[in-house]
Amino acid sequence: EVQLLESGGGLVQPGGSLRLSCAASGFTFSSYAMSWVRQAPGKGLEWVSGIGNDDSTYYGDSVKGRFTISRDDSKNTVYLQMNSLRAEDTALYYCAKGPAAGPNLPTYWGQGTPVTVSP
Amino acid sequence: EIVLTQSPGTLSLSPGERATLSCRASQSVSNNYLAWYQQKPGQAPRLLIYGASSRATGIPDRFSGSGSGTDFTLTISRLEPEDFAVYYCQQYGSSPRTFGPGTTVDIK
């Protein structure tokens, strides 16, 4: 059974940093692309970042230059390093498993970790 | 960036009725890489359709997707009580990936 467990969310001041983690199990992690998608309170979905099984990375325009996605296949974990955080980054951050081949799209989602950016 | 527009914003229907949701892209979606997701309150989204018309694993056949280029449709042939939710389209043919604003299907 696929499981994705996000952690690392919390309250941070504007300008601060957080690192989110997503521990995966139930599939051959190294073979799959992964993504982060966020959802602000009461709002829709926003794609944040993706990483391929070849370590290629992609970012949404609103986070480019501030967020960095990475993966550690030995730990079956994907990370999202978030720097220079802003109030508008406040959201529930979902980790999602992508396909083994083809373009990255979220096929299975974790339950999310909340991030609040506030003084 | 490809902007996705979904209509209507809210669809009020009764169980057993047919639901037709629209997703329009600001430019052609590469290879028709268009997905649909369902999200219920307090839950993570669930993939329903990918590649515009392929059902994801375990998705009932009352859900179907169609369309190409810039115009896509999600159809729920007969609404079941568990289908009342918010539905999002997403294009994954170009970066950045983008989502539509969602359509809420609620009980009339």
mmCIF file with all atom_site columns, C-alpha atoms in Angstrom:
data_model
loop_
_atom_site.group_PDB
_atom_site.id
_atom_site.type_symbol
_atom_site.label_atom_id
_atom_site.label_alt_id
_atom_site.label_comp_id
_atom_site.label_asym_id
_atom_site.label_entity_id
_atom_site.label_seq_id
_atom_site.pdbx_PDB_ins_code
_atom_site.Cartn_x
_atom_site.Cartn_y
_atom_site.Cartn_z
_atom_site.occupancy
_atom_site.B_iso_or_equiv
_atom_site.pdbx_formal_charge
_atom_site.auth_seq_id
_atom_site.auth_comp_id
_atom_site.auth_asym_id
_atom_site.auth_atom_id
_atom_site.pdbx_PDB_model_num
ATOM 1   C CA . GLU A 1 1   ? 0.000   0.000  0.000   1.00 0.00 ? 1   GLU A CA 1
ATOM 2   C CA . VAL A 1 2   ? 1.349   3.417  -0.978  1.00 0.00 ? 2   VAL A CA 1
ATOM 3   C CA . GLN A 1 3   ? 1.937   5.715  1.980   1.00 0.00 ? 3   GLN A CA 1
ATOM 4   C CA . LEU A 1 4   ? 3.191   9.293  1.971   1.00 0.00 ? 4   LEU A CA 1
ATOM 5   C CA . LEU A 1 5   ? 3.850   10.944 5.316   1.00 0.00 ? 5   LEU A CA 1
ATOM 6   C CA . GLU A 1 6   ? 4.614   14.650 5.301   1.00 0.00 ? 6   GLU A CA 1
ATOM 7   C CA . SER A 1 7   ? 6.275   16.405 8.210   1.00 0.00 ? 7   SER A CA 1
ATOM 8   C CA . GLY A 1 8   ? 8.122   19.598 9.047   1.00 0.00 ? 8   GLY A CA 1
ATOM 9   C CA . GLY A 1 9   ? 5.310   22.094 8.823   1.00 0.00 ? 9   GLY A CA 1
ATOM 10  C CA . GLY A 1 10  ? 4.632   24.695 11.479  1.00 0.00 ? 10  GLY A CA 1
ATOM 11  C CA . LEU A 1 11  ? 4.561   28.366 12.358  1.00 0.00 ? 11  LEU A CA 1
ATOM 12  C CA . VAL A 1 12  ? 7.367   30.546 10.998  1.00 0.00 ? 12  VAL A CA 1
ATOM 13  C CA . GLN A 1 13  ? 7.945   34.275 10.794  1.00 0.00 ? 13  GLN A CA 1
ATOM 14  C CA . PRO A 1 14  ? 8.055   36.121 7.470   1.00 0.00 ? 14  PRO A CA 1
ATOM 15  C CA . GLY A 1 15  ? 11.522  35.812 5.980   1.00 0.00 ? 15  GLY A CA 1
ATOM 16  C CA . GLY A 1 16  ? 12.151  32.545 7.800   1.00 0.00 ? 16  GLY A CA 1
ATOM 17  C CA . SER A 1 17  ? 12.836  29.039 6.535   1.00 0.00 ? 17  SER A CA 1
ATOM 18  C CA . LEU A 1 18  ? 11.344  25.584 6.879   1.00 0.00 ? 18  LEU A CA 1
ATOM 19  C CA . ARG A 1 19  ? 12.207  22.189 5.461   1.00 0.00 ? 19  ARG A CA 1
ATOM 20  C CA . LEU A 1 20  ? 9.366   19.824 4.677   1.00 0.00 ? 20  LEU A CA 1
ATOM 21  C CA . SER A 1 21  ? 9.909   16.089 4.401   1.00 0.00 ? 21  SER A CA 1
ATOM 22  C CA . CYS A 1 22  ? 7.808   13.377 2.807   1.00 0.00 ? 22  CYS A CA 1
ATOM 23  C CA . ALA A 1 23  ? 8.597   9.781  3.732   1.00 0.00 ? 23  ALA A CA 1
ATOM 24  C CA . ALA A 1 24  ? 7.321   7.309  1.171   1.00 0.00 ? 24  ALA A CA 1
ATOM 25  C CA . SER A 1 25  ? 6.641   3.594  1.390   1.00 0.00 ? 25  SER A CA 1
ATOM 26  C CA . GLY A 1 26  ? 4.807   0.882  -0.495  1.00 0.00 ? 26  GLY A CA 1
ATOM 27  C CA . PHE A 1 27  ? 6.493   1.451  -3.869  1.00 0.00 ? 27  PHE A CA 1
ATOM 28  C CA . THR A 1 28  ? 9.954   1.621  -5.443  1.00 0.00 ? 28  THR A CA 1
ATOM 29  C CA . PHE A 1 29  ? 10.582  5.254  -4.571  1.00 0.00 ? 29  PHE A CA 1
ATOM 30  C CA . SER A 1 30  ? 13.645  5.763  -6.767  1.00 0.00 ? 30  SER A CA 1
ATOM 31  C CA . SER A 1 31  ? 11.635  4.938  -9.898  1.00 0.00 ? 31  SER A CA 1
ATOM 32  C CA . TYR A 1 32  ? 8.986   7.611  -9.434  1.00 0.00 ? 32  TYR A CA 1
ATOM 33  C CA . ALA A 1 33  ? 8.669   11.346 -9.850  1.00 0.00 ? 33  ALA A CA 1
ATOM 34  C CA . MET A 1 34  ? 7.419   13.301 -6.859  1.00 0.00 ? 34  MET A CA 1
ATOM 35  C CA . SER A 1 35  ? 5.684   16.642 -6.408  1.00 0.00 ? 35  SER A CA 1
ATOM 36  C CA . TRP A 1 36  ? 4.652   19.193 -3.830  1.00 0.00 ? 36  TRP A CA 1
ATOM 37  C CA . VAL A 1 37  ? 1.265   20.893 -4.178  1.00 0.00 ? 37  VAL A CA 1
ATOM 38  C CA . ARG A 1 38  ? -0.181  23.409 -1.745  1.00 0.00 ? 38  ARG A CA 1
ATOM 39  C CA . GLN A 1 39  ? -3.607  24.656 -0.801  1.00 0.00 ? 39  GLN A CA 1
ATOM 40  C CA . ALA A 1 40  ? -4.140  27.921 1.026   1.00 0.00 ? 40  ALA A CA 1
ATOM 41  C CA . PRO A 1 41  ? -6.998  27.915 3.561   1.00 0.00 ? 41  PRO A CA 1
ATOM 42  C CA . GLY A 1 42  ? -10.318 27.824 1.730   1.00 0.00 ? 42  GLY A CA 1
ATOM 43  C CA . LYS A 1 43  ? -8.605  28.105 -1.660  1.00 0.00 ? 43  LYS A CA 1
ATOM 44  C CA . GLY A 1 44  ? -7.766  25.903 -4.618  1.00 0.00 ? 44  GLY A CA 1
ATOM 45  C CA . LEU A 1 45  ? -4.715  23.834 -5.471  1.00 0.00 ? 45  LEU A CA 1
ATOM 46  C CA . GLU A 1 46  ? -1.377  25.313 -6.523  1.00 0.00 ? 46  GLU A CA 1
ATOM 47  C CA . TRP A 1 47  ? 1.435   23.197 -7.937  1.00 0.00 ? 47  TRP A CA 1
ATOM 48  C CA . VAL A 1 48  ? 4.665   24.122 -6.135  1.00 0.00 ? 48  VAL A CA 1
ATOM 49  C CA . SER A 1 49  ? 7.465   21.875 -7.381  1.00 0.00 ? 49  SER A CA 1
ATOM 50  C CA . GLY A 1 50  ? 8.315   18.536 -8.917  1.00 0.00 ? 50  GLY A CA 1
ATOM 51  C CA . ILE A 1 51  ? 11.337  16.268 -9.160  1.00 0.00 ? 51  ILE A CA 1
ATOM 52  C CA . GLY A 1 52  ? 11.827  13.480 -11.636 1.00 0.00 ? 52  GLY A CA 1
ATOM 53  C CA . ASN A 1 53  ? 13.369  10.082 -11.019 1.00 0.00 ? 53  ASN A CA 1
ATOM 54  C CA . ASP A 1 54  ? 16.380  11.525 -12.864 1.00 0.00 ? 54  ASP A CA 1
ATOM 55  C CA . ASP A 1 55  ? 16.598  14.413 -10.355 1.00 0.00 ? 55  ASP A CA 1
ATOM 56  C CA . SER A 1 56  ? 15.289  16.959 -12.862 1.00 0.00 ? 56  SER A CA 1
ATOM 57  C CA . THR A 1 57  ? 13.457  19.715 -10.997 1.00 0.00 ? 57  THR A CA 1
ATOM 58  C CA . TYR A 1 58  ? 10.609  22.093 -11.758 1.00 0.00 ? 58  TYR A CA 1
ATOM 59  C CA . TYR A 1 59  ? 9.109   25.021 -9.855  1.00 0.00 ? 59  TYR A CA 1
ATOM 60  C CA . GLY A 1 60  ? 6.040   27.188 -9.885  1.00 0.00 ? 60  GLY A CA 1
ATOM 61  C CA . ASP A 1 61  ? 6.658   30.839 -10.679 1.00 0.00 ? 61  ASP A CA 1
ATOM 62  C CA . SER A 1 62  ? 5.635   32.018 -7.215  1.00 0.00 ? 62  SER A CA 1
ATOM 63  C CA . VAL A 1 63  ? 8.328   29.943 -5.451  1.00 0.00 ? 63  VAL A CA 1
ATOM 64  C CA . LYS A 1 64  ? 11.149  29.914 -7.994  1.00 0.00 ? 64  LYS A CA 1
ATOM 65  C CA . GLY A 1 65  ? 14.392  31.068 -6.410  1.00 0.00 ? 65  GLY A CA 1
ATOM 66  C CA . ARG A 1 66  ? 13.055  30.617 -2.867  1.00 0.00 ? 66  ARG A CA 1
ATOM 67  C CA . PHE A 1 67  ? 12.138  26.910 -2.662  1.00 0.00 ? 67  PHE A CA 1
ATOM 68  C CA . THR A 1 68  ? 14.330  23.901 -3.470  1.00 0.00 ? 68  THR A CA 1
ATOM 69  C CA . ILE A 1 69  ? 13.107  20.362 -3.989  1.00 0.00 ? 69  ILE A CA 1
ATOM 70  C CA . SER A 1 70  ? 15.397  17.382 -3.497  1.00 0.00 ? 70  SER A CA 1
ATOM 71  C CA . ARG A 1 71  ? 15.191  13.669 -2.892  1.00 0.00 ? 71  ARG A CA 1
ATOM 72  C CA . ASP A 1 72  ? 17.165  11.013 -1.043  1.00 0.00 ? 72  ASP A CA 1
ATOM 73  C CA . ASP A 1 73  ? 16.423  7.655  -2.627  1.00 0.00 ? 73  ASP A CA 1
ATOM 74  C CA . SER A 1 74  ? 18.327  5.835  0.133   1.00 0.00 ? 74  SER A CA 1
ATOM 75  C CA . LYS A 1 75  ? 15.797  7.200  2.629   1.00 0.00 ? 75  LYS A CA 1
ATOM 76  C CA . ASN A 1 76  ? 12.731  7.096  0.352   1.00 0.00 ? 76  ASN A CA 1
ATOM 77  C CA . THR A 1 77  ? 12.203  10.756 1.142   1.00 0.00 ? 77  THR A CA 1
ATOM 78  C CA . VAL A 1 78  ? 11.554  13.937 -0.808  1.00 0.00 ? 78  VAL A CA 1
ATOM 79  C CA . TYR A 1 79  ? 12.223  17.347 0.694   1.00 0.00 ? 79  TYR A CA 1
ATOM 80  C CA . LEU A 1 80  ? 11.096  20.905 0.129   1.00 0.00 ? 80  LEU A CA 1
ATOM 81  C CA . GLN A 1 81  ? 13.451  23.562 1.467   1.00 0.00 ? 81  GLN A CA 1
ATOM 82  C CA . MET A 1 82  ? 11.504  26.805 1.790   1.00 0.00 ? 82  MET A CA 1
ATOM 83  C CA . ASN A 1 83  ? 13.400  30.066 2.290   1.00 0.00 ? 83  ASN A CA 1
ATOM 84  C CA . SER A 1 84  ? 12.356  33.722 2.411   1.00 0.00 ? 84  SER A CA 1
ATOM 85  C CA . LEU A 1 85  ? 8.858   32.692 3.424   1.00 0.00 ? 85  LEU A CA 1
ATOM 86  C CA . ARG A 1 86  ? 5.970   35.096 2.919   1.00 0.00 ? 86  ARG A CA 1
ATOM 87  C CA . ALA A 1 87  ? 2.461   35.318 4.337   1.00 0.00 ? 87  ALA A CA 1
ATOM 88  C CA . GLU A 1 88  ? 1.117   34.083 0.997   1.00 0.00 ? 88  GLU A CA 1
ATOM 89  C CA . ASP A 1 89  ? 3.032   30.817 1.430   1.00 0.00 ? 89  ASP A CA 1
ATOM 90  C CA . THR A 1 90  ? 0.633   29.892 4.238   1.00 0.00 ? 90  THR A CA 1
ATOM 91  C CA . ALA A 1 91  ? -1.035  26.660 3.123   1.00 0.00 ? 91  ALA A CA 1
ATOM 92  C CA . LEU A 1 92  ? -1.410  22.939 3.568   1.00 0.00 ? 92  LEU A CA 1
ATOM 93  C CA . TYR A 1 93  ? 1.468   21.352 1.688   1.00 0.00 ? 93  TYR A CA 1
ATOM 94  C CA . TYR A 1 94  ? 0.774   18.017 0.041   1.00 0.00 ? 94  TYR A CA 1
ATOM 95  C CA . CYS A 1 95  ? 3.386   15.557 -1.142  1.00 0.00 ? 95  CYS A CA 1
ATOM 96  C CA . ALA A 1 96  ? 2.332   13.533 -4.162  1.00 0.00 ? 96  ALA A CA 1
ATOM 97  C CA . LYS A 1 97  ? 3.658   10.508 -5.999  1.00 0.00 ? 97  LYS A CA 1
ATOM 98  C CA . GLY A 1 98  ? 4.047   10.805 -9.734  1.00 0.00 ? 98  GLY A CA 1
ATOM 99  C CA . PRO A 1 99  ? 4.306   8.239  -12.496 1.00 0.00 ? 99  PRO A CA 1
ATOM 100 C CA . ALA A 1 100 ? 7.270   5.988  -13.228 1.00 0.00 ? 100 ALA A CA 1
ATOM 101 C CA . ALA A 1 101 ? 7.431   7.323  -16.756 1.00 0.00 ? 101 ALA A CA 1
ATOM 102 C CA . GLY A 1 102 ? 6.078   10.231 -18.713 1.00 0.00 ? 102 GLY A CA 1
ATOM 103 C CA . PRO A 1 103 ? 5.394   13.726 -17.483 1.00 0.00 ? 103 PRO A CA 1
ATOM 104 C CA . ASN A 1 104 ? 5.061   14.254 -13.753 1.00 0.00 ? 104 ASN A CA 1
ATOM 105 C CA . LEU A 1 105 ? 1.530   14.509 -12.430 1.00 0.00 ? 105 LEU A CA 1
ATOM 106 C CA . PRO A 1 106 ? 0.288   13.810 -8.890  1.00 0.00 ? 106 PRO A CA 1
ATOM 107 C CA . THR A 1 107 ? -1.235  10.337 -8.948  1.00 0.00 ? 107 THR A CA 1
ATOM 108 C CA . TYR A 1 108 ? -1.409  9.714  -5.186  1.00 0.00 ? 108 TYR A CA 1
ATOM 109 C CA . TRP A 1 109 ? -1.407  12.319 -2.417  1.00 0.00 ? 109 TRP A CA 1
ATOM 110 C CA . GLY A 1 110 ? -0.402  12.379 1.230   1.00 0.00 ? 110 GLY A CA 1
ATOM 111 C CA . GLN A 1 111 ? -2.544  14.064 3.861   1.00 0.00 ? 111 GLN A CA 1
ATOM 112 C CA . GLY A 1 112 ? -0.450  17.227 3.969   1.00 0.00 ? 112 GLY A CA 1
ATOM 113 C CA . THR A 1 113 ? 1.503   19.266 6.504   1.00 0.00 ? 113 THR A CA 1
ATOM 114 C CA . PRO A 1 114 ? 0.391   22.793 7.423   1.00 0.00 ? 114 PRO A CA 1
ATOM 115 C CA . VAL A 1 115 ? 2.635   25.813 7.093   1.00 0.00 ? 115 VAL A CA 1
ATOM 116 C CA . THR A 1 116 ? 1.720   29.156 8.638   1.00 0.00 ? 116 THR A CA 1
ATOM 117 C CA . VAL A 1 117 ? 3.798   32.255 7.947   1.00 0.00 ? 117 VAL A CA 1
ATOM 118 C CA . SER A 1 118 ? 2.941   34.950 10.452  1.00 0.00 ? 118 SER A CA 1
ATOM 119 C CA . PRO A 1 119 ? 4.744   37.425 12.746  1.00 0.00 ? 119 PRO A CA 1
ATOM 120 C CA . GLU B 2 1   ? 2.008   29.814 -18.103 1.00 0.00 ? 1   GLU B CA 1
ATOM 121 C CA . ILE B 2 2   ? -1.174  28.049 -19.171 1.00 0.00 ? 2   ILE B CA 1
ATOM 122 C CA . VAL B 2 3   ? -4.236  29.427 -17.379 1.00 0.00 ? 3   VAL B CA 1
ATOM 123 C CA . LEU B 2 4   ? -7.113  26.993 -16.830 1.00 0.00 ? 4   LEU B CA 1
ATOM 124 C CA . THR B 2 5   ? -10.681 28.228 -16.469 1.00 0.00 ? 5   THR B CA 1
ATOM 125 C CA . GLN B 2 6   ? -13.365 25.927 -15.067 1.00 0.00 ? 6   GLN B CA 1
ATOM 126 C CA . SER B 2 7   ? -17.092 26.323 -15.467 1.00 0.00 ? 7   SER B CA 1
ATOM 127 C CA . PRO B 2 8   ? -19.495 26.489 -13.891 1.00 0.00 ? 8   PRO B CA 1
ATOM 128 C CA . GLY B 2 9   ? -18.139 27.550 -10.531 1.00 0.00 ? 9   GLY B CA 1
ATOM 129 C CA . THR B 2 10  ? -20.892 25.625 -8.784  1.00 0.00 ? 10  THR B CA 1
ATOM 130 C CA . LEU B 2 11  ? -23.166 22.914 -10.136 1.00 0.00 ? 11  LEU B CA 1
ATOM 131 C CA . SER B 2 12  ? -26.259 22.057 -8.092  1.00 0.00 ? 12  SER B CA 1
ATOM 132 C CA . LEU B 2 13  ? -27.689 18.679 -9.009  1.00 0.00 ? 13  LEU B CA 1
ATOM 133 C CA . SER B 2 14  ? -29.597 15.759 -7.522  1.00 0.00 ? 14  SER B CA 1
ATOM 134 C CA . PRO B 2 15  ? -28.339 12.192 -7.104  1.00 0.00 ? 15  PRO B CA 1
ATOM 135 C CA . GLY B 2 16  ? -28.868 10.246 -10.300 1.00 0.00 ? 16  GLY B CA 1
ATOM 136 C CA . GLU B 2 17  ? -28.450 13.283 -12.534 1.00 0.00 ? 17  GLU B CA 1
ATOM 137 C CA . ARG B 2 18  ? -25.674 13.784 -15.078 1.00 0.00 ? 18  ARG B CA 1
ATOM 138 C CA . ALA B 2 19  ? -22.898 16.287 -14.329 1.00 0.00 ? 19  ALA B CA 1
ATOM 139 C CA . THR B 2 20  ? -20.897 18.019 -17.059 1.00 0.00 ? 20  THR B CA 1
ATOM 140 C CA . LEU B 2 21  ? -17.867 20.054 -15.985 1.00 0.00 ? 21  LEU B CA 1
ATOM 141 C CA . SER B 2 22  ? -15.772 22.176 -18.332 1.00 0.00 ? 22  SER B CA 1
ATOM 142 C CA . CYS B 2 23  ? -12.090 23.096 -18.294 1.00 0.00 ? 23  CYS B CA 1
ATOM 143 C CA . ARG B 2 24  ? -10.726 25.549 -20.846 1.00 0.00 ? 24  ARG B CA 1
ATOM 144 C CA . ALA B 2 25  ? -7.025  26.297 -21.334 1.00 0.00 ? 25  ALA B CA 1
ATOM 145 C CA . SER B 2 26  ? -5.517  29.614 -22.423 1.00 0.00 ? 26  SER B CA 1
ATOM 146 C CA . GLN B 2 27  ? -3.378  27.722 -24.947 1.00 0.00 ? 27  GLN B CA 1
ATOM 147 C CA . SER B 2 28  ? -3.248  24.225 -26.298 1.00 0.00 ? 28  SER B CA 1
ATOM 148 C CA . VAL B 2 29  ? -2.340  21.572 -23.732 1.00 0.00 ? 29  VAL B CA 1
ATOM 149 C CA . SER B 2 30  ? 0.615   19.577 -24.962 1.00 0.00 ? 30  SER B CA 1
ATOM 150 C CA . ASN B 2 31  ? -0.258  15.981 -25.836 1.00 0.00 ? 31  ASN B CA 1
ATOM 151 C CA . ASN B 2 32  ? -3.620  16.509 -24.103 1.00 0.00 ? 32  ASN B CA 1
ATOM 152 C CA . TYR B 2 33  ? -1.865  16.081 -20.757 1.00 0.00 ? 33  TYR B CA 1
ATOM 153 C CA . LEU B 2 34  ? -4.937  17.114 -18.782 1.00 0.00 ? 34  LEU B CA 1
ATOM 154 C CA . ALA B 2 35  ? -5.968  15.541 -15.483 1.00 0.00 ? 35  ALA B CA 1
ATOM 155 C CA . TRP B 2 36  ? -9.041  15.763 -13.263 1.00 0.00 ? 36  TRP B CA 1
ATOM 156 C CA . TYR B 2 37  ? -9.055  15.467 -9.462  1.00 0.00 ? 37  TYR B CA 1
ATOM 157 C CA . GLN B 2 38  ? -11.808 15.123 -6.894  1.00 0.00 ? 38  GLN B CA 1
ATOM 158 C CA . GLN B 2 39  ? -11.473 16.652 -3.431  1.00 0.00 ? 39  GLN B CA 1
ATOM 159 C CA . LYS B 2 40  ? -13.861 16.177 -0.537  1.00 0.00 ? 40  LYS B CA 1
ATOM 160 C CA . PRO B 2 41  ? -13.802 18.372 2.596   1.00 0.00 ? 41  PRO B CA 1
ATOM 161 C CA . GLY B 2 42  ? -10.880 17.571 4.870   1.00 0.00 ? 42  GLY B CA 1
ATOM 162 C CA . GLN B 2 43  ? -9.392  15.095 2.403   1.00 0.00 ? 43  GLN B CA 1
ATOM 163 C CA . ALA B 2 44  ? -6.518  15.089 -0.032  1.00 0.00 ? 44  ALA B CA 1
ATOM 164 C CA . PRO B 2 45  ? -7.342  15.250 -3.740  1.00 0.00 ? 45  PRO B CA 1
ATOM 165 C CA . ARG B 2 46  ? -7.787  12.004 -5.654  1.00 0.00 ? 46  ARG B CA 1
ATOM 166 C CA . LEU B 2 47  ? -6.785  11.515 -9.284  1.00 0.00 ? 47  LEU B CA 1
ATOM 167 C CA . LEU B 2 48  ? -9.765  10.598 -11.471 1.00 0.00 ? 48  LEU B CA 1
ATOM 168 C CA . ILE B 2 49  ? -8.672  11.107 -15.088 1.00 0.00 ? 49  ILE B CA 1
ATOM 169 C CA . TYR B 2 50  ? -5.305  11.583 -16.812 1.00 0.00 ? 50  TYR B CA 1
ATOM 170 C CA . GLY B 2 51  ? -4.379  12.103 -20.435 1.00 0.00 ? 51  GLY B CA 1
ATOM 171 C CA . ALA B 2 52  ? -7.764  13.825 -20.864 1.00 0.00 ? 52  ALA B CA 1
ATOM 172 C CA . SER B 2 53  ? -9.692  10.549 -21.045 1.00 0.00 ? 53  SER B CA 1
ATOM 173 C CA . SER B 2 54  ? -7.966  7.691  -19.180 1.00 0.00 ? 54  SER B CA 1
ATOM 174 C CA . ARG B 2 55  ? -9.488  6.675  -15.858 1.00 0.00 ? 55  ARG B CA 1
ATOM 175 C CA . ALA B 2 56  ? -7.089  6.239  -12.958 1.00 0.00 ? 56  ALA B CA 1
ATOM 176 C CA . THR B 2 57  ? -6.934  2.927  -11.123 1.00 0.00 ? 57  THR B CA 1
ATOM 177 C CA . GLY B 2 58  ? -10.092 2.154  -9.173  1.00 0.00 ? 58  GLY B CA 1
ATOM 178 C CA . ILE B 2 59  ? -12.169 5.006  -10.584 1.00 0.00 ? 59  ILE B CA 1
ATOM 179 C CA . PRO B 2 60  ? -15.767 3.986  -11.419 1.00 0.00 ? 60  PRO B CA 1
ATOM 180 C CA . ASP B 2 61  ? -16.786 4.067  -15.058 1.00 0.00 ? 61  ASP B CA 1
ATOM 181 C CA . ARG B 2 62  ? -19.471 6.670  -14.386 1.00 0.00 ? 62  ARG B CA 1
ATOM 182 C CA . PHE B 2 63  ? -16.557 9.153  -14.552 1.00 0.00 ? 63  PHE B CA 1
ATOM 183 C CA . SER B 2 64  ? -15.358 9.959  -18.056 1.00 0.00 ? 64  SER B CA 1
ATOM 184 C CA . GLY B 2 65  ? -13.121 12.593 -19.572 1.00 0.00 ? 65  GLY B CA 1
ATOM 185 C CA . SER B 2 66  ? -13.046 13.987 -23.076 1.00 0.00 ? 66  SER B CA 1
ATOM 186 C CA . GLY B 2 67  ? -11.663 16.832 -25.118 1.00 0.00 ? 67  GLY B CA 1
ATOM 187 C CA . SER B 2 68  ? -8.451  17.982 -26.714 1.00 0.00 ? 68  SER B CA 1
ATOM 188 C CA . GLY B 2 69  ? -6.400  21.078 -27.386 1.00 0.00 ? 69  GLY B CA 1
ATOM 189 C CA . THR B 2 70  ? -7.942  23.782 -25.204 1.00 0.00 ? 70  THR B CA 1
ATOM 190 C CA . ASP B 2 71  ? -11.367 22.377 -24.310 1.00 0.00 ? 71  ASP B CA 1
ATOM 191 C CA . PHE B 2 72  ? -11.899 19.485 -21.931 1.00 0.00 ? 72  PHE B CA 1
ATOM 192 C CA . THR B 2 73  ? -14.887 17.970 -20.165 1.00 0.00 ? 73  THR B CA 1
ATOM 193 C CA . LEU B 2 74  ? -15.423 15.745 -17.149 1.00 0.00 ? 74  LEU B CA 1
ATOM 194 C CA . THR B 2 75  ? -18.738 13.904 -17.176 1.00 0.00 ? 75  THR B CA 1
ATOM 195 C CA . ILE B 2 76  ? -20.283 12.021 -14.278 1.00 0.00 ? 76  ILE B CA 1
ATOM 196 C CA . SER B 2 77  ? -23.013 9.949  -15.870 1.00 0.00 ? 77  SER B CA 1
ATOM 197 C CA . ARG B 2 78  ? -25.183 9.402  -12.768 1.00 0.00 ? 78  ARG B CA 1
ATOM 198 C CA . LEU B 2 79  ? -24.290 11.197 -9.572  1.00 0.00 ? 79  LEU B CA 1
ATOM 199 C CA . GLU B 2 80  ? -23.890 9.058  -6.489  1.00 0.00 ? 80  GLU B CA 1
ATOM 200 C CA . PRO B 2 81  ? -24.070 10.645 -2.998  1.00 0.00 ? 81  PRO B CA 1
ATOM 201 C CA . GLU B 2 82  ? -20.296 10.294 -2.619  1.00 0.00 ? 82  GLU B CA 1
ATOM 202 C CA . ASP B 2 83  ? -19.642 12.306 -5.812  1.00 0.00 ? 83  ASP B CA 1
ATOM 203 C CA . PHE B 2 84  ? -20.627 15.653 -4.309  1.00 0.00 ? 84  PHE B CA 1
ATOM 204 C CA . ALA B 2 85  ? -17.251 17.364 -4.017  1.00 0.00 ? 85  ALA B CA 1
ATOM 205 C CA . VAL B 2 86  ? -14.917 19.884 -5.646  1.00 0.00 ? 86  VAL B CA 1
ATOM 206 C CA . TYR B 2 87  ? -13.337 18.953 -8.974  1.00 0.00 ? 87  TYR B CA 1
ATOM 207 C CA . TYR B 2 88  ? -10.099 20.417 -10.310 1.00 0.00 ? 88  TYR B CA 1
ATOM 208 C CA . CYS B 2 89  ? -8.479  20.126 -13.709 1.00 0.00 ? 89  CYS B CA 1
ATOM 209 C CA . GLN B 2 90  ? -4.705  20.300 -14.104 1.00 0.00 ? 90  GLN B CA 1
ATOM 210 C CA . GLN B 2 91  ? -2.457  20.512 -17.133 1.00 0.00 ? 91  GLN B CA 1
ATOM 211 C CA . TYR B 2 92  ? 0.874   18.710 -16.869 1.00 0.00 ? 92  TYR B CA 1
ATOM 212 C CA . GLY B 2 93  ? 2.122   19.126 -20.424 1.00 0.00 ? 93  GLY B CA 1
ATOM 213 C CA . SER B 2 94  ? 4.213   22.200 -19.723 1.00 0.00 ? 94  SER B CA 1
ATOM 214 C CA . SER B 2 95  ? 5.873   23.940 -16.832 1.00 0.00 ? 95  SER B CA 1
ATOM 215 C CA . PRO B 2 96  ? 4.738   25.331 -14.605 1.00 0.00 ? 96  PRO B CA 1
ATOM 216 C CA . ARG B 2 97  ? 1.974   22.770 -14.083 1.00 0.00 ? 97  ARG B CA 1
ATOM 217 C CA . THR B 2 98  ? -1.245  24.653 -13.396 1.00 0.00 ? 98  THR B CA 1
ATOM 218 C CA . PHE B 2 99  ? -4.609  23.892 -11.843 1.00 0.00 ? 99  PHE B CA 1
ATOM 219 C CA . GLY B 2 100 ? -8.006  25.310 -12.589 1.00 0.00 ? 100 GLY B CA 1
ATOM 220 C CA . PRO B 2 101 ? -9.921  27.093 -9.802  1.00 0.00 ? 101 PRO B CA 1
ATOM 221 C CA . GLY B 2 102 ? -12.299 24.182 -9.307  1.00 0.00 ? 102 GLY B CA 1
ATOM 222 C CA . THR B 2 103 ? -15.984 23.368 -9.774  1.00 0.00 ? 103 THR B CA 1
ATOM 223 C CA . THR B 2 104 ? -18.113 22.553 -6.744  1.00 0.00 ? 104 THR B CA 1
ATOM 224 C CA . VAL B 2 105 ? -20.772 19.912 -7.322  1.00 0.00 ? 105 VAL B CA 1
ATOM 225 C CA . ASP B 2 106 ? -23.318 20.194 -4.540  1.00 0.00 ? 106 ASP B CA 1
ATOM 226 C CA . ILE B 2 107 ? -26.664 18.670 -3.748  1.00 0.00 ? 107 ILE B CA 1
ATOM 227 C CA . LYS B 2 108 ? -29.671 20.515 -5.100  1.00 0.00 ? 108 LYS B CA 1
#
